[in-house]
C-alpha atoms as a printed R data frame, in Angstrom:
    type eleno elety resid chain resno        x      y      z
1   ATOM     1    CA   MET     A     1 -125.145  1.551 92.127
2   ATOM     2    CA   ARG     A     2 -121.759  1.315 90.372
3   ATOM     3    CA   ASN     A     3 -123.439  0.092 87.159
4   ATOM     4    CA   ALA     A     4 -125.785  3.089 87.254
5   ATOM     5    CA   LYS     A     5 -122.788  5.470 87.482
6   ATOM     6    CA   ILE     A     6 -121.067  3.742 84.556
7   ATOM     7    CA   LYS     A     7 -124.259  3.898 82.476
8   ATOM     8    CA   THR     A     8 -124.647  7.597 83.341
9   ATOM     9    CA   LYS     A     9 -121.017  8.318 82.327
10  ATOM    10    CA   LYS     A    10 -121.463  6.407 79.049
11  ATOM    11    CA   LEU     A    11 -124.689  8.282 78.321
12  ATOM    12    CA   PHE     A    12 -122.992 11.600 79.087
13  ATOM    13    CA   MET     A    13 -120.050 10.781 76.783
14  ATOM    14    CA   SER     A    14 -122.466  9.728 74.024
15  ATOM    15    CA   ILE     A    15 -124.333 13.015 74.308
16  ATOM    16    CA   VAL     A    16 -121.064 15.004 74.237
17  ATOM    17    CA   THR     A    17 -119.944 13.081 71.148
18  ATOM    18    CA   VAL     A    18 -123.242 13.753 69.349
19  ATOM    19    CA   VAL     A    19 -123.140 17.460 70.208
20  ATOM    20    CA   LEU     A    20 -119.515 17.855 69.072
21  ATOM    21    CA   THR     A    21 -120.254 15.988 65.843
22  ATOM    22    CA   ALA     A    22 -123.268 18.224 65.178
23  ATOM    23    CA   VAL     A    23 -121.184 21.349 65.769
24  ATOM    24    CA   MET     A    24 -118.542 20.133 63.300
25  ATOM    25    CA   LEU     A    25 -121.178 19.279 60.689
26  ATOM    26    CA   LEU     A    26 -122.888 22.655 61.123
27  ATOM    27    CA   GLN     A    27 -119.633 24.581 60.721
28  ATOM    28    CA   PRO     A    28 -120.441 25.524 57.066
29  ATOM    29    CA   ALA     A    29 -123.800 26.915 58.213
30  ATOM    30    CA   LEU     A    30 -121.997 29.040 60.793
31  ATOM    31    CA   ALA     A    31 -120.032 30.628 57.948
32  ATOM    32    CA   PHE     A    32 -123.094 32.805 57.292
33  ATOM    33    CA   ASP     A    33 -121.785 35.121 59.988
34  ATOM    34    CA   ILE     A    34 -118.540 35.819 58.096
35  ATOM    35    CA   ILE     A    35 -119.792 38.808 56.142
36  ATOM    36    CA   THR     A    36 -117.593 41.598 54.808
37  ATOM    37    CA   ASP     A    37 -118.452 45.296 54.969
38  ATOM    38    CA   ASP     A    38 -120.150 45.235 51.562
39  ATOM    39    CA   ASP     A    39 -122.553 42.494 52.725
40  ATOM    40    CA   THR     A    40 -121.005 39.715 50.671
41  ATOM    41    CA   ILE     A    41 -119.075 36.616 51.577
42  ATOM    42    CA   GLU     A    42 -115.936 36.775 49.485
43  ATOM    43    CA   PRO     A    43 -115.656 34.031 46.875
44  ATOM    44    CA   PRO     A    44 -112.772 31.614 47.488
45  ATOM    45    CA   HIS     A    45 -110.603 32.985 44.668
46  ATOM    46    CA   ASP     A    46 -108.976 36.283 43.633
47  ATOM    47    CA   SER     A    47 -111.702 37.432 41.249
48  ATOM    48    CA   PRO     A    48 -114.195 39.982 42.617
49  ATOM    49    CA   GLU     A    49 -116.947 38.008 40.891
50  ATOM    50    CA   TRP     A    50 -117.690 34.347 40.555
51  ATOM    51    CA   ASP     A    51 -116.765 32.251 37.545
52  ATOM    52    CA   TYR     A    52 -120.250 30.847 36.889
53  ATOM    53    CA   ALA     A    53 -122.674 33.340 38.459
54  ATOM    54    CA   THR     A    54 -122.737 36.794 36.876
55  ATOM    55    CA   SER     A    55 -125.021 38.363 39.501
56  ATOM    56    CA   VAL     A    56 -126.609 37.413 42.817
57  ATOM    57    CA   THR     A    57 -129.261 39.682 44.350
58  ATOM    58    CA   PRO     A    58 -130.798 38.715 47.690
59  ATOM    59    CA   ASP     A    59 -133.653 40.888 48.961
60  ATOM    60    CA   ILE     A    60 -136.030 41.284 51.892
61  ATOM    61    CA   SER     A    61 -139.343 43.111 51.536
62  ATOM    62    CA   PHE     A    62 -141.744 44.070 54.277
63  ATOM    63    CA   GLY     A    63 -145.524 44.155 54.043
64  ATOM    64    CA   SER     A    64 -148.024 42.434 56.263
65  ATOM    65    CA   THR     A    65 -145.429 39.624 56.318
66  ATOM    66    CA   ILE     A    66 -141.760 39.313 55.364
67  ATOM    67    CA   ASP     A    67 -140.924 38.219 51.816
68  ATOM    68    CA   VAL     A    68 -137.487 36.936 50.837
69  ATOM    69    CA   SER     A    69 -136.067 36.507 47.355
70  ATOM    70    CA   VAL     A    70 -132.786 35.753 45.639
71  ATOM    71    CA   SER     A    71 -132.235 36.365 41.953
72  ATOM    72    CA   VAL     A    72 -129.296 34.582 40.339
73  ATOM    73    CA   LYS     A    73 -127.992 35.025 36.808
74  ATOM    74    CA   GLY     A    74 -125.338 32.632 35.610
75  ATOM    75    CA   LYS     A    75 -123.313 31.626 32.612
76  ATOM    76    CA   SER     A    76 -124.868 29.261 30.105
77  ATOM    77    CA   GLY     A    77 -124.813 25.631 31.231
78  ATOM    78    CA   THR     A    78 -124.634 26.439 34.941
79  ATOM    79    CA   THR     A    79 -126.800 24.534 37.398
80  ATOM    80    CA   TYR     A    80 -127.126 25.039 41.145
81  ATOM    81    CA   THR     A    81 -127.309 22.670 44.085
82  ATOM    82    CA   GLY     A    82 -127.302 22.650 47.881
83  ATOM    83    CA   GLY     A    83 -128.630 26.176 48.299
84  ATOM    84    CA   VAL     A    84 -129.491 27.663 51.671
85  ATOM    85    CA   VAL     A    85 -131.303 30.909 52.495
86  ATOM    86    CA   VAL     A    86 -131.280 32.127 56.094
87  ATOM    87    CA   LEU     A    87 -133.401 34.990 57.427
88  ATOM    88    CA   ARG     A    88 -132.217 36.513 60.693
89  ATOM    89    CA   ARG     A    89 -133.305 39.345 62.959
90  ATOM    90    CA   LEU     A    90 -130.862 41.399 64.990
91  ATOM    91    CA   LYS     A    91 -131.289 40.757 68.685
92  ATOM    92    CA   GLY     A    92 -129.701 42.694 71.531
93  ATOM    93    CA   GLU     A    93 -125.929 43.002 71.829
94  ATOM    94    CA   GLY     A    94 -125.445 42.717 68.038
95  ATOM    95    CA   THR     A    95 -126.354 39.034 67.748
96  ATOM    96    CA   LEU     A    96 -128.498 37.680 64.947
97  ATOM    97    CA   GLY     A    97 -131.265 35.197 65.691
98  ATOM    98    CA   VAL     A    98 -132.397 32.810 62.944
99  ATOM    99    CA   ILE     A    99 -136.115 33.216 62.259
100 ATOM   100    CA   ALA     A   100 -136.442 31.189 59.026
101 ATOM   101    CA   THR     A   101 -134.318 28.852 56.903
102 ATOM   102    CA   TRP     A   102 -134.806 27.319 53.462
103 ATOM   103    CA   SER     A   103 -132.463 24.531 52.350
104 ATOM   104    CA   ASP     A   104 -131.799 22.029 49.575
105 ATOM   105    CA   ILE     A   105 -132.452 24.691 46.929
106 ATOM   106    CA   GLU     A   106 -131.634 23.357 43.454
107 ATOM   107    CA   TYR     A   107 -132.107 24.714 39.937
108 ATOM   108    CA   ASP     A   108 -131.191 23.121 36.618
109 ATOM   109    CA   ARG     A   109 -131.045 26.372 34.628
110 ATOM   110    CA   ASN     A   110 -128.490 29.182 34.627
111 ATOM   111    CA   ASN     A   111 -130.941 31.952 35.700
112 ATOM   112    CA   PHE     A   112 -133.480 31.632 38.502
113 ATOM   113    CA   THR     A   113 -135.323 33.495 41.231
114 ATOM   114    CA   PHE     A   114 -136.059 31.967 44.612
115 ATOM   115    CA   PHE     A   115 -139.045 33.590 46.355
116 ATOM   116    CA   ASP     A   116 -140.991 32.843 49.494
117 ATOM   117    CA   SER     A   117 -143.583 34.813 51.400
118 ATOM   118    CA   THR     A   118 -143.218 33.949 55.063
119 ATOM   119    CA   SER     A   119 -145.950 34.044 57.667
120 ATOM   120    CA   ILE     A   120 -143.678 36.183 59.856
121 ATOM   121    CA   VAL     A   121 -145.146 39.583 60.731
122 ATOM   122    CA   PRO     A   122 -142.305 42.119 60.786
123 ATOM   123    CA   THR     A   123 -141.602 44.122 63.896
124 ATOM   124    CA   ALA     A   124 -139.291 47.123 64.084
125 ATOM   125    CA   GLY     A   125 -135.696 46.007 63.778
126 ATOM   126    CA   THR     A   126 -132.830 44.955 61.550
127 ATOM   127    CA   TYR     A   127 -133.179 41.875 59.344
128 ATOM   128    CA   ARG     A   128 -130.521 40.010 57.364
129 ATOM   129    CA   ILE     A   129 -130.855 37.462 54.565
130 ATOM   130    CA   THR     A   130 -127.869 35.345 53.577
131 ATOM   131    CA   PHE     A   131 -127.691 33.013 50.601
132 ATOM   132    CA   VAL     A   132 -125.188 30.264 49.743
133 ATOM   133    CA   ILE     A   133 -125.377 27.817 46.828
134 ATOM   134    CA   THR     A   134 -122.977 25.679 44.793
135 ATOM   135    CA   ALA     A   135 -122.799 26.595 41.103
136 ATOM   136    CA   VAL     A   136 -121.821 23.738 38.782
137 ATOM   137    CA   ASN     A   137 -120.574 24.215 35.204
138 ATOM   138    CA   ASN     A   138 -118.935 21.448 33.143
139 ATOM   139    CA   GLY     A   139 -118.335 19.439 36.311
140 ATOM   140    CA   GLU     A   140 -116.549 22.312 38.061
141 ATOM   141    CA   GLU     A   141 -118.038 23.677 41.288
142 ATOM   142    CA   GLU     A   142 -117.829 26.990 43.104
143 ATOM   143    CA   VAL     A   143 -119.608 28.407 46.128
144 ATOM   144    CA   VAL     A   144 -121.712 31.474 45.382
145 ATOM   145    CA   SER     A   145 -122.860 33.527 48.357
146 ATOM   146    CA   LYS     A   146 -124.178 36.941 49.261
147 ATOM   147    CA   GLY     A   147 -126.174 38.708 51.950
148 ATOM   148    CA   VAL     A   148 -128.132 41.882 52.506
149 ATOM   149    CA   THR     A   149 -129.329 43.734 55.605
150 ATOM   150    CA   LYS     A   150 -132.466 45.885 55.821
151 ATOM   151    CA   VAL     A   151 -134.163 47.841 58.596
152 ATOM   152    CA   PHE     A   152 -137.907 47.747 59.212
153 ATOM   153    CA   GLU     A   153 -139.278 50.728 61.136
């Protein structure tokens, strides 16, 4: 009986450790919720724009399904890695529920458009797309991110 209690405690501690580790590793993904009033995540420097991306335009369009796109224009020689697009729908009490995620987005050219037509049929509500990617130019990296919110009626 004592061995069973010890095994149960060890199992419990292992599960707690795994959950805490997962939460720490997912912390960058949770940064999607840190959005300023103009629907952008501020770049980590004083400039109002990024050094390597000249424009970032995320969009959501509604038809029989939901389409998401992100258009990025960058300076010559810029490549992109580690991109993530998250589509969320506003649930009650002001919380956003994730309904689709695309990850590991990479492009080896300075201008690109990411597009995907989901199989999600829109229902009345507020939707938000957020986009984060690392721009690389001459070995230097910067995080490029932006979001947009749209209402489907």
